[in-house]
Amino acid sequence: MSSFFGYSKKENNETPPNTAGTTKSTFSTKSSKAMKGSTSAQSEDALSHTTTKIHTKPAPGTHIGPIHEYDEKQNEMMKQVKEYASSISLAPSDPYAKWERRWLNKPDTIPRYSRASKWHLVDAKKRIKNTMEWRREFKPELITPDEVKIEDESGKIVINGFDNDGRPIIYMRPGRQNTETSPRQLKHLVWCLERAKDLMPPGQESLVIIVDYKTTTLRTNPPISVASKVLTILQHHYVETLGRAIVTNLPLLLNFFYKGISPFLDPVTRDKARNYSFLRFELIPASQLEAEFGGEHEFEFEHKHYWQQIIETCGIAPDGTRVNEVVPEIDGEELEDEPTSEPRKESGEGEEEEEESTSSTPATAVESLTNTAPTAEDVAKRVEEMSLRMPNDAQTVTA
């Protein structure tokens, strides 16, 4: 579903079997390139090296990056952002209050929203307030495995491996879509984003998304309405989380469509996109990259085993909570370590008089996603306008 991060020409001339719309729970990511011209003995040897085990830790010796450093003014602004978030947090009596506090107290939450706002205090407050309201409705921490398990059966979204900077990798294969459009698809996407965050090593705040369009058709490609919601979730509620996006095997049939919506993507998102048929090891260690993309990991997706690994590694209980984590109830206290005398404010109260607190940003603080995600109507209108000017031969666009 997350298919709006870049463009690449489909260089593989093979026509793979179309598995779209099925609920097949196994498939191999074994490299077809490596198998071409091989003897049957070599083929059997390659098959014997396939595994259903995913990588849940970075390769040995991985240096986590980027590491963000902040100056005094930025630290002061982040303190103000957290105090504001505390002032508008849920009352202790609300059942979701402890989960909201858990999210606010994560070491990456306040820094990400501060960086995403480019160190504008008013914008940072608005961003975090919007996400707090979204999380109260969506409750990402409480999505149960059983709610989204059927969406996971085809392997259309798989978390497996880490890049050279220790970012978890999410593989997305729209061609393996196995369900009709529904809110559950978005829940599944959010559930997978949360699991990838669970797997992040200490100090890592972002992830990698690899979108593979092999076997994707117009029927299995997500509709505009879903695409718009996906953009909203990623750009507004998981700010500074997309570290790198790679798109491969994009058919010319879909390339023109994405050329039409590309103006709706902010430049930072497009700059994070790369386009390869086989990925370079400068981005991902060969041992961590699935063989289908030129790596050495001969991974075979088998849903039951994959699902079990994700659930156990992330420590997810049947009710969506954590097996080995006790989230304390709130007995009326404010967010830990950040007391504030501010009364709880309603939406927008007191924000207008705030000014930007600082413009000093170190080189390691990355800019984030700033544009408003398009509505489905905006995108549809743009695509229609582009289609009227469609050239005879659609050209591949590189972000």
XYZ file of N, CA and C in Angstrom, residues 21-285:
795
model
N -4.276 -11.275 -5.458
C -5.612 -11.628 -5.030
C -5.712 -12.984 -4.374
N -4.581 -13.704 -4.251
C -4.617 -15.011 -3.621
C -4.307 -14.869 -2.145
N -4.482 -15.949 -1.419
C -4.121 -15.958 -0.006
C -3.024 -16.968 0.239
N -2.182 -17.208 -0.762
C -1.068 -18.124 -0.612
C -0.183 -17.659 0.532
N 0.149 -18.579 1.447
C 0.880 -18.175 2.639
C 2.357 -18.521 2.570
N 2.846 -18.972 1.414
C 4.267 -19.234 1.257
C 4.733 -18.713 -0.090
N 5.947 -18.184 -0.131
C 6.608 -17.870 -1.382
C 8.084 -17.702 -1.109
N 8.893 -17.912 -2.116
C 10.337 -17.830 -1.952
C 10.841 -16.539 -2.563
N 11.821 -15.917 -1.904
C 12.459 -14.726 -2.454
C 13.824 -15.093 -3.018
N 14.001 -16.379 -3.331
C 15.244 -16.853 -3.924
C 15.509 -16.125 -5.223
N 16.756 -15.775 -5.479
C 17.113 -15.003 -6.655
C 16.938 -15.799 -7.925
N 16.023 -15.349 -8.814
C 15.854 -16.008 -10.103
C 17.063 -15.791 -10.978
N 17.752 -14.659 -10.793
C 18.955 -14.366 -11.560
C 20.036 -15.396 -11.266
N 20.174 -15.743 -10.002
C 21.193 -16.701 -9.621
C 20.878 -18.090 -10.138
N 19.590 -18.395 -10.356
C 19.184 -19.727 -10.775
C 19.209 -19.910 -12.278
N 19.272 -18.817 -13.038
C 19.263 -18.929 -14.491
C 20.468 -19.727 -14.960
N 20.234 -20.717 -15.784
C 21.316 -21.460 -16.376
C 21.986 -22.425 -15.424
N 21.482 -22.578 -14.237
C 22.109 -23.481 -13.283
C 21.681 -24.902 -13.563
N 22.502 -25.847 -13.146
C 22.171 -27.255 -13.310
C 21.155 -27.638 -12.256
N 20.521 -28.806 -12.435
C 19.537 -29.233 -11.451
C 20.187 -29.460 -10.102
N 21.449 -29.920 -10.103
C 22.145 -30.133 -8.837
C 22.367 -28.810 -8.122
N 22.728 -27.781 -8.907
C 22.927 -26.453 -8.320
C 21.615 -25.911 -7.789
N 20.534 -26.181 -8.529
C 19.220 -25.705 -8.107
C 18.831 -26.346 -6.782
N 19.061 -27.638 -6.665
C 18.722 -28.329 -5.430
C 19.562 -27.812 -4.272
N 20.845 -27.484 -4.568
C 21.713 -26.963 -3.523
C 21.214 -25.603 -3.044
N 20.770 -24.767 -4.013
C 20.259 -23.445 -3.647
C 19.001 -23.559 -2.807
N 18.120 -24.496 -3.198
C 16.892 -24.688 -2.455
C 17.167 -25.144 -1.033
N 18.243 -25.944 -0.865
C 18.550 -26.451 0.464
C 19.007 -25.341 1.405
N 19.389 -24.190 0.841
C 19.858 -23.079 1.658
C 18.760 -22.058 1.956
N 17.534 -22.296 1.496
C 16.454 -21.375 1.814
C 16.095 -21.490 3.284
N 15.563 -20.411 3.824
C 15.216 -20.394 5.243
C 13.938 -19.594 5.447
N 13.201 -19.945 6.470
C 12.009 -19.181 6.837
C 12.307 -18.248 8.005
N 13.560 -18.198 8.419
C 13.954 -17.364 9.554
C 14.249 -15.943 9.079
N 13.659 -14.970 9.743
C 13.901 -13.570 9.406
C 15.037 -13.016 10.269
N 15.633 -11.927 9.801
C 16.654 -11.234 10.594
C 15.956 -10.250 11.526
N 16.168 -10.404 12.816
C 15.548 -9.506 13.797
C 16.573 -8.630 14.502
N 17.840 -8.734 14.080
C 18.903 -7.887 14.621
C 19.806 -7.432 13.484
N 20.413 -6.252 13.597
C 21.341 -5.794 12.559
C 22.539 -6.717 12.448
N 23.244 -6.628 11.331
C 24.452 -7.426 11.130
C 25.502 -7.058 12.173
N 26.322 -8.004 12.599
C 27.377 -7.694 13.577
C 28.258 -6.546 13.089
N 28.604 -5.651 13.991
C 29.466 -4.531 13.641
C 28.755 -3.330 13.052
N 27.422 -3.389 12.960
C 26.656 -2.266 12.408
C 26.762 -1.035 13.314
N 27.043 0.097 12.709
C 27.071 1.361 13.452
C 25.744 2.083 13.227
N 25.023 2.326 14.305
C 23.704 2.923 14.217
C 23.816 4.389 13.789
N 22.976 4.781 12.844
C 22.999 6.168 12.395
C 21.698 6.528 11.685
N 21.457 7.804 11.464
C 22.278 8.916 11.955
C 22.032 9.179 13.434
N 23.054 9.692 14.093
C 22.924 10.081 15.492
C 22.665 11.585 15.535
N 21.589 11.970 16.164
C 21.204 13.381 16.200
C 21.750 14.050 17.453
N 22.322 15.210 17.265
C 22.837 15.999 18.375
C 22.112 17.345 18.389
N 21.879 17.856 19.588
C 21.085 19.071 19.719
C 21.815 20.109 20.557
N 21.607 21.375 20.192
C 22.227 22.447 20.967
C 21.293 22.859 22.108
N 21.731 23.827 22.874
C 20.991 24.234 24.065
C 19.598 24.749 23.727
N 19.487 25.560 22.671
C 18.185 26.109 22.289
C 17.227 25.009 21.852
N 17.746 24.051 21.136
C 16.885 22.960 20.679
C 16.421 22.095 21.844
N 17.312 21.841 22.794
C 16.907 21.089 23.980
C 15.840 21.833 24.766
N 15.962 23.143 24.827
C 14.963 23.937 25.528
C 13.621 23.880 24.810
N 13.662 23.913 23.463
C 12.422 23.835 22.720
C 11.759 22.468 22.915
N 12.558 21.394 22.903
C 11.983 20.060 23.098
C 11.350 19.937 24.476
N 11.928 20.609 25.458
C 11.318 20.603 26.793
C 9.951 21.283 26.753
N 9.864 22.381 26.015
C 8.583 23.093 25.900
C 7.548 22.243 25.164
N 7.981 21.520 24.147
C 7.060 20.665 23.397
C 6.512 19.570 24.308
N 7.386 18.989 25.121
C 6.920 17.923 26.007
C 5.992 18.467 27.087
N 6.294 19.644 27.599
C 5.402 20.251 28.587
C 4.024 20.522 27.980
N 4.021 20.965 26.730
C 2.743 21.203 26.054
C 1.981 19.890 25.867
N 2.682 18.857 25.422
C 2.030 17.558 25.232
C 1.453 17.043 26.537
N 2.174 17.288 27.635
C 1.681 16.895 28.953
C 0.403 17.646 29.303
N 0.362 18.924 28.944
C -0.787 19.754 29.319
C -2.063 19.371 28.581
N -1.945 18.727 27.436
C -3.136 18.336 26.673
C -3.347 16.824 26.687
N -2.568 16.120 27.504
C -2.682 14.660 27.544
C -3.997 14.234 28.188
N -4.351 13.001 27.989
C -5.602 12.466 28.506
C -5.630 12.467 30.031
N -6.825 12.590 30.567
C -6.994 12.507 32.015
C -6.623 11.102 32.482
N -6.077 10.970 33.686
C -5.661 9.656 34.190
C -6.762 8.606 34.174
N -7.995 9.029 34.257
C -9.107 8.072 34.285
C -9.388 7.439 32.926
N -8.832 8.019 31.855
C -9.062 7.469 30.517
C -8.263 6.180 30.341
N -8.888 5.105 29.860
C -8.190 3.823 29.701
C -6.963 3.893 28.789
N -6.957 4.832 27.850
C -5.824 4.915 26.930
C -4.720 5.841 27.449
N -4.917 6.496 28.574
C -3.968 7.497 29.071
C -2.572 6.924 29.271
N -2.478 5.712 29.813
C -1.146 5.156 30.091
C -0.391 4.832 28.801
N -1.153 4.480 27.759
C -0.492 4.186 26.480
C -0.040 5.473 25.800
N -0.822 6.526 25.960
C -0.410 7.816 25.430
C 0.864 8.286 26.134
N 0.920 8.138 27.443
C 2.103 8.538 28.183
C 3.310 7.694 27.763
N 3.081 6.414 27.552
C 4.178 5.535 27.109
C 4.785 6.051 25.816
N 3.924 6.442 24.858
C 4.408 6.949 23.568
C 5.130 8.277 23.741
N 4.574 9.189 24.529
C 5.200 10.493 24.737
C 6.559 10.375 25.421
N 6.719 9.373 26.261
C 7.964 9.216 27.006
C 9.040 8.449 26.242
N 8.719 7.937 25.063
C 9.758 7.278 24.281
C 10.819 8.306 23.904
N 12.089 7.917 23.922
C 13.166 8.895 23.710
C 13.159 9.569 22.348
N 12.498 8.962 21.357
C 12.531 9.552 20.013
C 11.316 10.417 19.697
N 10.251 10.353 20.489
C 9.004 11.020 20.121
C 9.146 12.534 20.029
N 9.521 13.173 21.098
C 9.631 14.643 21.104
C 10.696 15.130 20.118
N 11.886 14.522 20.065
C 12.873 14.964 19.073
C 12.378 14.862 17.632
N 11.658 13.793 17.300
C 11.183 13.637 15.919
C 10.223 14.751 15.535
N 9.304 15.070 16.418
C 8.328 16.117 16.093
C 8.975 17.499 16.092
N 10.007 17.667 16.877
C 10.720 18.945 16.876
C 11.512 19.110 15.578
N 12.181 18.057 15.142
C 12.919 18.125 13.877
C 11.972 18.290 12.699
N 10.862 17.570 12.743
C 9.903 17.628 11.634
C 9.358 19.039 11.452
N 9.274 19.794 12.524
C 8.760 21.161 12.450
C 9.840 22.154 12.046
N 11.058 21.647 11.802
C 12.209 22.512 11.498
C 12.451 23.511 12.617
N 12.184 23.038 13.840
C 12.460 23.792 15.050
C 11.593 25.043 15.182
N 10.360 24.953 14.674
C 9.362 25.990 14.894
C 8.433 25.490 15.995
N 8.420 26.156 17.110
C 7.683 25.670 18.278
C 6.196 25.507 18.013
N 5.565 26.499 17.385
C 4.128 26.428 17.122
C 3.802 25.223 16.248
N 4.600 25.019 15.212
C 4.362 23.901 14.302
C 4.562 22.566 15.018
N 5.581 22.479 15.857
C 5.826 21.238 16.599
C 4.648 20.899 17.498
N 4.081 21.913 18.142
C 2.928 21.681 19.010
C 1.720 21.194 18.205
N 1.486 21.824 17.069
C 0.348 21.417 16.242
C 0.528 19.989 15.740
N 1.748 19.669 15.333
C 2.015 18.323 14.820
C 1.773 17.259 15.893
N 2.341 17.468 17.059
C 2.210 16.440 18.087
C 0.776 16.353 18.601
N 0.071 17.489 18.643
C -1.338 17.468 19.049
C -2.175 16.661 18.051
N -1.941 16.870 16.761
C -2.684 16.125 15.739
C -2.428 14.630 15.846
N -1.179 14.261 16.091
C -0.872 12.843 16.207
C -1.456 12.244 17.478
N -1.433 12.980 18.561
C -2.046 12.483 19.795
C -3.525 12.204 19.586
N -4.202 13.099 18.869
C -5.628 12.891 18.593
C -5.833 11.686 17.688
N -4.953 11.518 16.696
C -5.063 10.360 15.798
C -4.821 9.065 16.556
N -3.819 9.044 17.413
C -3.502 7.819 18.150
C -4.610 7.450 19.134
N -5.290 8.453 19.670
C -6.413 8.161 20.571
C -7.529 7.437 19.831
N -7.708 7.786 18.578
C -8.751 7.136 17.780
C -8.279 5.787 17.238
N -7.032 5.742 16.763
C -6.517 4.541 16.101
C -5.975 3.515 17.094
N -5.417 3.995 18.206
C -4.834 3.143 19.252
C -3.862 2.100 18.677
N -2.760 2.526 18.093
C -1.816 1.592 17.458
C -1.289 0.517 18.401
N -1.091 0.875 19.688
C -0.526 -0.097 20.631
C -1.485 -1.234 20.953
N -2.763 -1.031 20.682
C -3.777 -2.009 21.106
C -4.406 -2.760 19.942
N -3.819 -2.653 18.741
C -4.290 -3.468 17.622
C -3.884 -4.908 17.903
N -4.850 -5.802 17.973
C -4.534 -7.185 18.310
C -4.029 -7.932 17.074
N -3.157 -8.907 17.267
C -2.674 -9.696 16.130
C -3.801 -10.334 15.321
N -4.821 -10.826 16.005
C -5.914 -11.488 15.293
C -6.686 -10.539 14.382
N -6.699 -9.236 14.722
C -7.400 -8.253 13.892
C -6.815 -8.164 12.497
N -5.498 -8.304 12.385
C -4.817 -8.047 11.112
C -4.136 -9.282 10.534
N -4.292 -10.407 11.183
C -3.577 -11.616 10.757
C -3.901 -11.999 9.323
N -5.159 -11.896 8.919
C -5.543 -12.283 7.561
C -4.843 -11.406 6.520
N -4.605 -10.149 6.858
C -3.915 -9.250 5.936
C -2.460 -9.670 5.741
N -1.935 -10.370 6.708
C -0.522 -10.745 6.694
C -0.251 -12.072 5.990
N -1.297 -12.816 5.678
C -1.123 -14.185 5.217
C -0.435 -14.311 3.860
N -0.565 -13.308 3.016
C 0.013 -13.411 1.670
C 1.451 -12.910 1.600
N 1.937 -12.263 2.647
C 3.290 -11.724 2.626
C 3.405 -10.415 1.870
N 2.305 -9.652 1.794
C 2.361 -8.384 1.065
C 3.169 -7.334 1.832
N 3.287 -7.488 3.156
C 4.174 -6.658 3.960
C 4.990 -7.589 4.859
N 6.313 -7.532 4.718
C 7.202 -8.401 5.497
C 8.301 -7.546 6.114
N 8.546 -7.749 7.389
C 9.645 -7.072 8.087
C 10.798 -8.066 8.191
N 11.942 -7.718 7.615
C 13.042 -8.690 7.560
C 14.366 -7.979 7.291
N 15.270 -7.968 8.248
C 16.604 -7.428 8.028
C 16.761 -5.960 8.382
N 18.018 -5.486 8.215
C 18.377 -4.111 8.574
C 19.368 -3.572 7.546
N 19.345 -2.256 7.350
C 20.302 -1.671 6.414
C 21.638 -1.420 7.105
N 22.555 -0.758 6.406
C 23.896 -0.543 6.939
C 23.931 0.379 8.149
N 22.848 1.132 8.368
C 22.767 2.030 9.520
C 21.916 1.459 10.649
N 21.504 0.197 10.508
C 20.703 -0.432 11.555
C 19.228 -0.120 11.491
N 18.743 0.349 10.319
C 17.310 0.595 10.165
C 16.590 -0.712 9.815
N 15.478 -1.030 10.474
C 14.686 -2.200 10.077
C 14.154 -2.019 8.651
N 14.020 -3.129 7.914
C 13.546 -3.092 6.530
C 12.121 -3.645 6.470
N 11.236 -2.882 5.835
C 9.884 -3.366 5.546
C 9.774 -3.572 4.036
N 9.500 -4.807 3.617
C 9.251 -5.106 2.210
C 7.754 -5.013 1.957
N 7.371 -4.270 0.926
C 5.964 -4.165 0.536
C 5.811 -4.680 -0.883
N 4.888 -5.618 -1.078
C 4.649 -6.223 -2.384
C 3.163 -6.064 -2.727
N 2.772 -4.948 -3.345
C 1.355 -4.713 -3.657
C 0.740 -5.823 -4.508
N 1.562 -6.504 -5.301
C 1.048 -7.579 -6.149
C 0.517 -8.762 -5.362
N 0.819 -8.827 -4.091
C 0.343 -9.929 -3.259
C -0.878 -9.525 -2.428
N -1.562 -8.473 -2.883
C -2.780 -8.046 -2.193
C -3.764 -9.207 -2.136
N -4.314 -9.479 -0.962
C -5.182 -10.649 -0.786
C -6.550 -10.327 -0.194
N -6.838 -9.028 0.023
C -8.120 -8.673 0.623
C -8.726 -7.471 -0.100
N -10.010 -7.281 0.118
C -10.695 -6.119 -0.434
C -10.357 -4.881 0.401
N -10.491 -3.715 -0.218
C -10.198 -2.455 0.470
C -11.072 -2.305 1.713
N -10.424 -2.036 2.846
C -11.148 -1.871 4.106
C -10.242 -1.170 5.105
N -10.802 -0.632 6.189
C -9.973 -0.010 7.232
C -8.952 -0.977 7.825
N -9.233 -2.271 7.729
C -8.299 -3.257 8.289
C -6.957 -3.228 7.581
N -6.937 -2.874 6.290
C -5.672 -2.774 5.576
C -4.787 -1.684 6.177
N -5.382 -0.553 6.532
C -4.618 0.512 7.174
C -4.153 0.088 8.565
N -5.000 -0.648 9.271
C -4.602 -1.150 10.586
C -3.394 -2.073 10.463
N -3.408 -2.889 9.423
C -2.281 -3.806 9.199
C -1.003 -3.023 8.929
N -1.087 -1.995 8.096
C 0.074 -1.162 7.823
C 0.611 -0.545 9.113
N -0.280 0.026 9.929
C 0.138 0.649 11.181
C 0.738 -0.398 12.123
N 0.125 -1.562 12.188
C 0.642 -2.647 13.036
C 2.063 -3.001 12.630
N 2.324 -3.064 11.320
C 3.669 -3.397 10.828
C 4.657 -2.268 11.131
N 4.231 -1.017 11.002
C 5.108 0.098 11.349
C 5.485 0.041 12.833
N 4.523 -0.287 13.674
C 4.804 -0.392 15.101
C 5.759 -1.545 15.404
N 5.628 -2.657 14.679
C 6.541 -3.786 14.909
C 7.956 -3.446 14.434
N 8.056 -2.727 13.327
C 9.379 -2.301 12.866
C 10.029 -1.379 13.897
N 9.233 -0.517 14.509
C 9.770 0.356 15.555
C 10.192 -0.457 16.775
N 9.448 -1.530 17.080
C 9.845 -2.411 18.177
C 11.226 -3.006 17.932
N 11.554 -3.268 16.667
C 12.816 -3.927 16.322
C 13.987 -2.958 16.195
N 13.710 -1.656 16.240
C 14.807 -0.689 16.099
C 15.804 -0.838 17.243
N 17.096 -0.933 16.928
C 18.097 -0.978 17.994
C 18.176 0.370 18.695
N 18.700 0.417 19.917
C 18.803 1.687 20.649
C 19.521 2.760 19.828
N 18.937 3.948 19.777
C 19.522 5.051 19.033
C 18.987 5.202 17.622
N 18.320 4.179 17.101
C 17.765 4.245 15.747
C 16.326 4.757 15.808
N 15.981 5.681 14.904
C 14.651 6.280 14.910
C 13.925 6.131 13.578
N 14.548 5.504 12.593
C 13.928 5.434 11.273
C 14.019 4.032 10.692
N 13.334 3.830 9.572
C 13.285 2.517 8.940
C 13.434 2.655 7.433
N 13.543 1.510 6.760
C 13.648 1.445 5.302
C 12.402 0.758 4.761
N 11.849 1.296 3.692
C 10.734 0.639 3.004
C 11.186 0.286 1.593
N 11.048 -0.984 1.226
C 11.320 -1.446 -0.137
C 9.988 -1.852 -0.752
N 9.578 -1.149 -1.799
C 8.316 -1.454 -2.475
C 8.633 -2.184 -3.776
N 8.177 -3.417 -3.887
C 8.436 -4.249 -5.062
C 7.138 -4.426 -5.849
N 7.120 -3.900 -7.084
C 5.908 -3.958 -7.902
C 5.845 -5.181 -8.812
N 6.715 -6.125 -8.612
C 6.667 -7.350 -9.404
C 5.299 -8.011 -9.206
N 4.646 -8.368 -10.278
C 3.304 -8.996 -10.328
C 2.171 -8.029 -10.013
N 2.465 -6.741 -9.774
C 1.392 -5.796 -9.458
C 0.597 -5.429 -10.707
N -0.710 -5.368 -10.571
C -1.601 -4.955 -11.658
C -2.429 -3.768 -11.184
N -3.172 -3.170 -12.098
C -4.056 -2.077 -11.701
C -5.087 -2.542 -10.684
N -5.450 -3.807 -10.759
C -6.450 -4.339 -9.835
C -5.889 -4.464 -8.416
N -4.622 -4.886 -8.304
C -4.047 -5.070 -6.974
C -3.403 -3.804 -6.435
N -3.136 -2.815 -7.309
C -2.575 -1.567 -6.821
C -3.607 -0.853 -5.948
N -3.197 -0.266 -4.830
C -4.171 0.357 -3.924
C -4.911 1.510 -4.575
N -6.205 1.650 -4.310
C -6.971 2.763 -4.877
C -6.505 4.093 -4.311
N -6.873 5.164 -4.994
C -6.431 6.502 -4.602
C -6.863 6.838 -3.178
N -8.061 6.430 -2.792
C -8.549 6.757 -1.448
C -7.648 6.154 -0.371
N -7.205 4.915 -0.609
C -6.312 4.269 0.350
C -4.946 4.934 0.325
N -4.464 5.234 -0.884
C -3.156 5.870 -1.022
C -3.100 7.190 -0.266
N -4.156 7.973 -0.348
C -4.198 9.254 0.344
C -4.116 9.068 1.848
N -4.820 8.074 2.380
C -4.788 7.817 3.816
C -3.418 7.319 4.257
N -2.787 6.507 3.419
C -1.443 6.024 3.733
C -0.470 7.190 3.816
N -0.563 8.105 2.844
C 0.302 9.279 2.845
C 0.099 10.106 4.116
N -1.143 10.271 4.513
C -1.440 11.046 5.711
C -0.813 10.411 6.937
N -0.955 9.101 7.074
C -0.409 8.399 8.234
C 1.110 8.517 8.281
N 1.758 8.260 7.153
C 3.216 8.275 7.134
C 3.788 9.676 7.301
N 3.186 10.653 6.632
C 3.741 12.001 6.642
C 3.402 12.791 7.896
N 2.302 12.464 8.549
C 1.866 13.267 9.684
C 1.971 12.552 11.032
N 1.872 11.233 11.039
C 1.827 10.533 12.324
C 3.020 9.612 12.567
N 3.882 9.467 11.573
C 5.159 8.767 11.757
C 6.264 9.663 11.202
N 6.275 10.907 11.667
C 7.234 11.885 11.158
C 8.658 11.431 11.463
N 9.578 11.765 10.551
C 10.993 11.442 10.713
C 11.226 9.944 10.911
N 10.307 9.117 10.412
C 10.443 7.669 10.571
C 10.917 7.009 9.283
N 10.596 7.596 8.135
C 11.068 7.041 6.864
C 12.504 7.500 6.626
N 13.451 6.583 6.810
C 14.841 6.928 6.594
C 15.251 6.786 5.138
N 14.686 5.798 4.467
C 15.011 5.554 3.061
C 13.875 4.749 2.439
N 13.538 5.042 1.187
C 12.515 4.288 0.460
C 13.084 3.855 -0.880
N 12.862 2.609 -1.224
C 13.383 2.046 -2.469
C 12.232 1.404 -3.224
N 12.084 1.771 -4.481
C 11.020 1.218 -5.317
C 11.650 0.463 -6.472
N 11.162 -0.725 -6.743
C 11.724 -1.525 -7.825
C 10.618 -2.209 -8.614
N 10.937 -2.532 -9.867
C 10.007 -3.242 -10.758
C 8.700 -2.490 -10.972
N 8.778 -1.171 -11.097
C 7.558 -0.393 -11.326
C 7.150 -0.483 -12.790
N 5.994 -1.070 -13.107
C 5.570 -1.207 -14.506
C 5.274 0.149 -15.134
N 5.485 0.255 -16.441
C 5.171 1.491 -17.153
C 3.692 1.834 -17.017
N 2.856 0.806 -16.878
C 1.424 1.035 -16.757
C 1.107 1.880 -15.527
N 1.870 1.645 -14.425
C 1.640 2.385 -13.200
C 2.543 3.605 -13.086
N 3.613 3.634 -13.874
C 4.560 4.732 -13.786
C 3.904 6.079 -14.088
N 3.032 6.109 -15.078
C 2.390 7.363 -15.444
C 1.463 7.846 -14.334
N 0.799 6.894 -13.694
C -0.086 7.254 -12.580
C 0.706 7.943 -11.473
N 1.859 7.392 -11.120
C 2.648 7.965 -10.033
C 3.336 9.260 -10.437
N 3.577 9.404 -11.737
C 4.074 10.688 -12.215
C 3.015 11.758 -11.955
N 1.765 11.377 -12.072
C 0.677 12.323 -11.855
C 0.547 12.769 -10.410
N 0.824 11.869 -9.449
C 0.645 12.247 -8.047
C 1.934 12.756 -7.416
N 3.059 12.644 -8.128
C 4.336 13.042 -7.525
C 4.355 14.486 -7.038
N 3.648 15.437 -7.699
C 3.671 16.807 -7.167
C 3.083 16.932 -5.770
N 2.307 15.939 -5.335
C 1.711 16.005 -4.014
C 2.678 15.545 -2.928
N 3.814 14.963 -3.320
C 4.804 14.519 -2.344
C 5.766 15.654 -2.031
N 6.111 15.795 -0.772
C 7.055 16.849 -0.432
C 8.455 16.452 -0.897
N 9.328 17.406 -1.168
C 10.663 17.123 -1.699
C 11.492 16.216 -0.810
N 11.330 16.318 0.514
C 12.132 15.499 1.413
C 11.824 14.023 1.211
N 10.547 13.691 1.041
C 10.165 12.299 0.810
C 10.757 11.802 -0.495
N 10.658 12.605 -1.549
C 11.200 12.184 -2.838
C 12.716 12.016 -2.771
N 13.376 12.870 -2.004
C 14.829 12.780 -1.894
C 15.278 11.504 -1.195
N 14.378 10.923 -0.405
C 14.737 9.696 0.307
C 14.523 8.450 -0.546
N 14.026 8.611 -1.761
C 13.698 7.473 -2.614
C 14.876 7.108 -3.507
N 15.084 5.821 -3.671
C 16.090 5.287 -4.589
C 15.396 4.296 -5.505
N 16.003 4.054 -6.678
C 15.359 3.213 -7.673
C 16.350 2.210 -8.239
N 16.170 0.948 -7.879
C 17.076 -0.101 -8.330
C 16.291 -1.342 -8.719
N 16.883 -2.151 -9.624
C 16.357 -3.489 -9.846
C 17.017 -4.443 -8.849
N 18.326 -4.314 -8.700
C 19.037 -5.038 -7.663
C 19.717 -4.006 -6.786
N 19.581 -4.131 -5.490
C 20.000 -3.077 -4.570
C 21.493 -3.154 -4.283
N 22.075 -2.003 -4.062
C 23.501 -1.925 -3.801
C 23.788 -2.225 -2.328
N 24.929 -2.866 -2.100
C 25.282 -3.214 -0.737
C 25.790 -2.006 0.044
N 25.913 -0.852 -0.626
C 26.245 0.379 0.091
C 25.073 0.788 0.973
N 23.888 0.249 0.687
C 22.690 0.565 1.453
C 22.354 -0.531 2.454
N 22.455 -1.782 2.025
C 22.029 -2.919 2.842
C 23.074 -4.024 2.747
N 23.510 -4.591 3.870
C 24.477 -5.692 3.821
C 23.908 -6.871 3.042
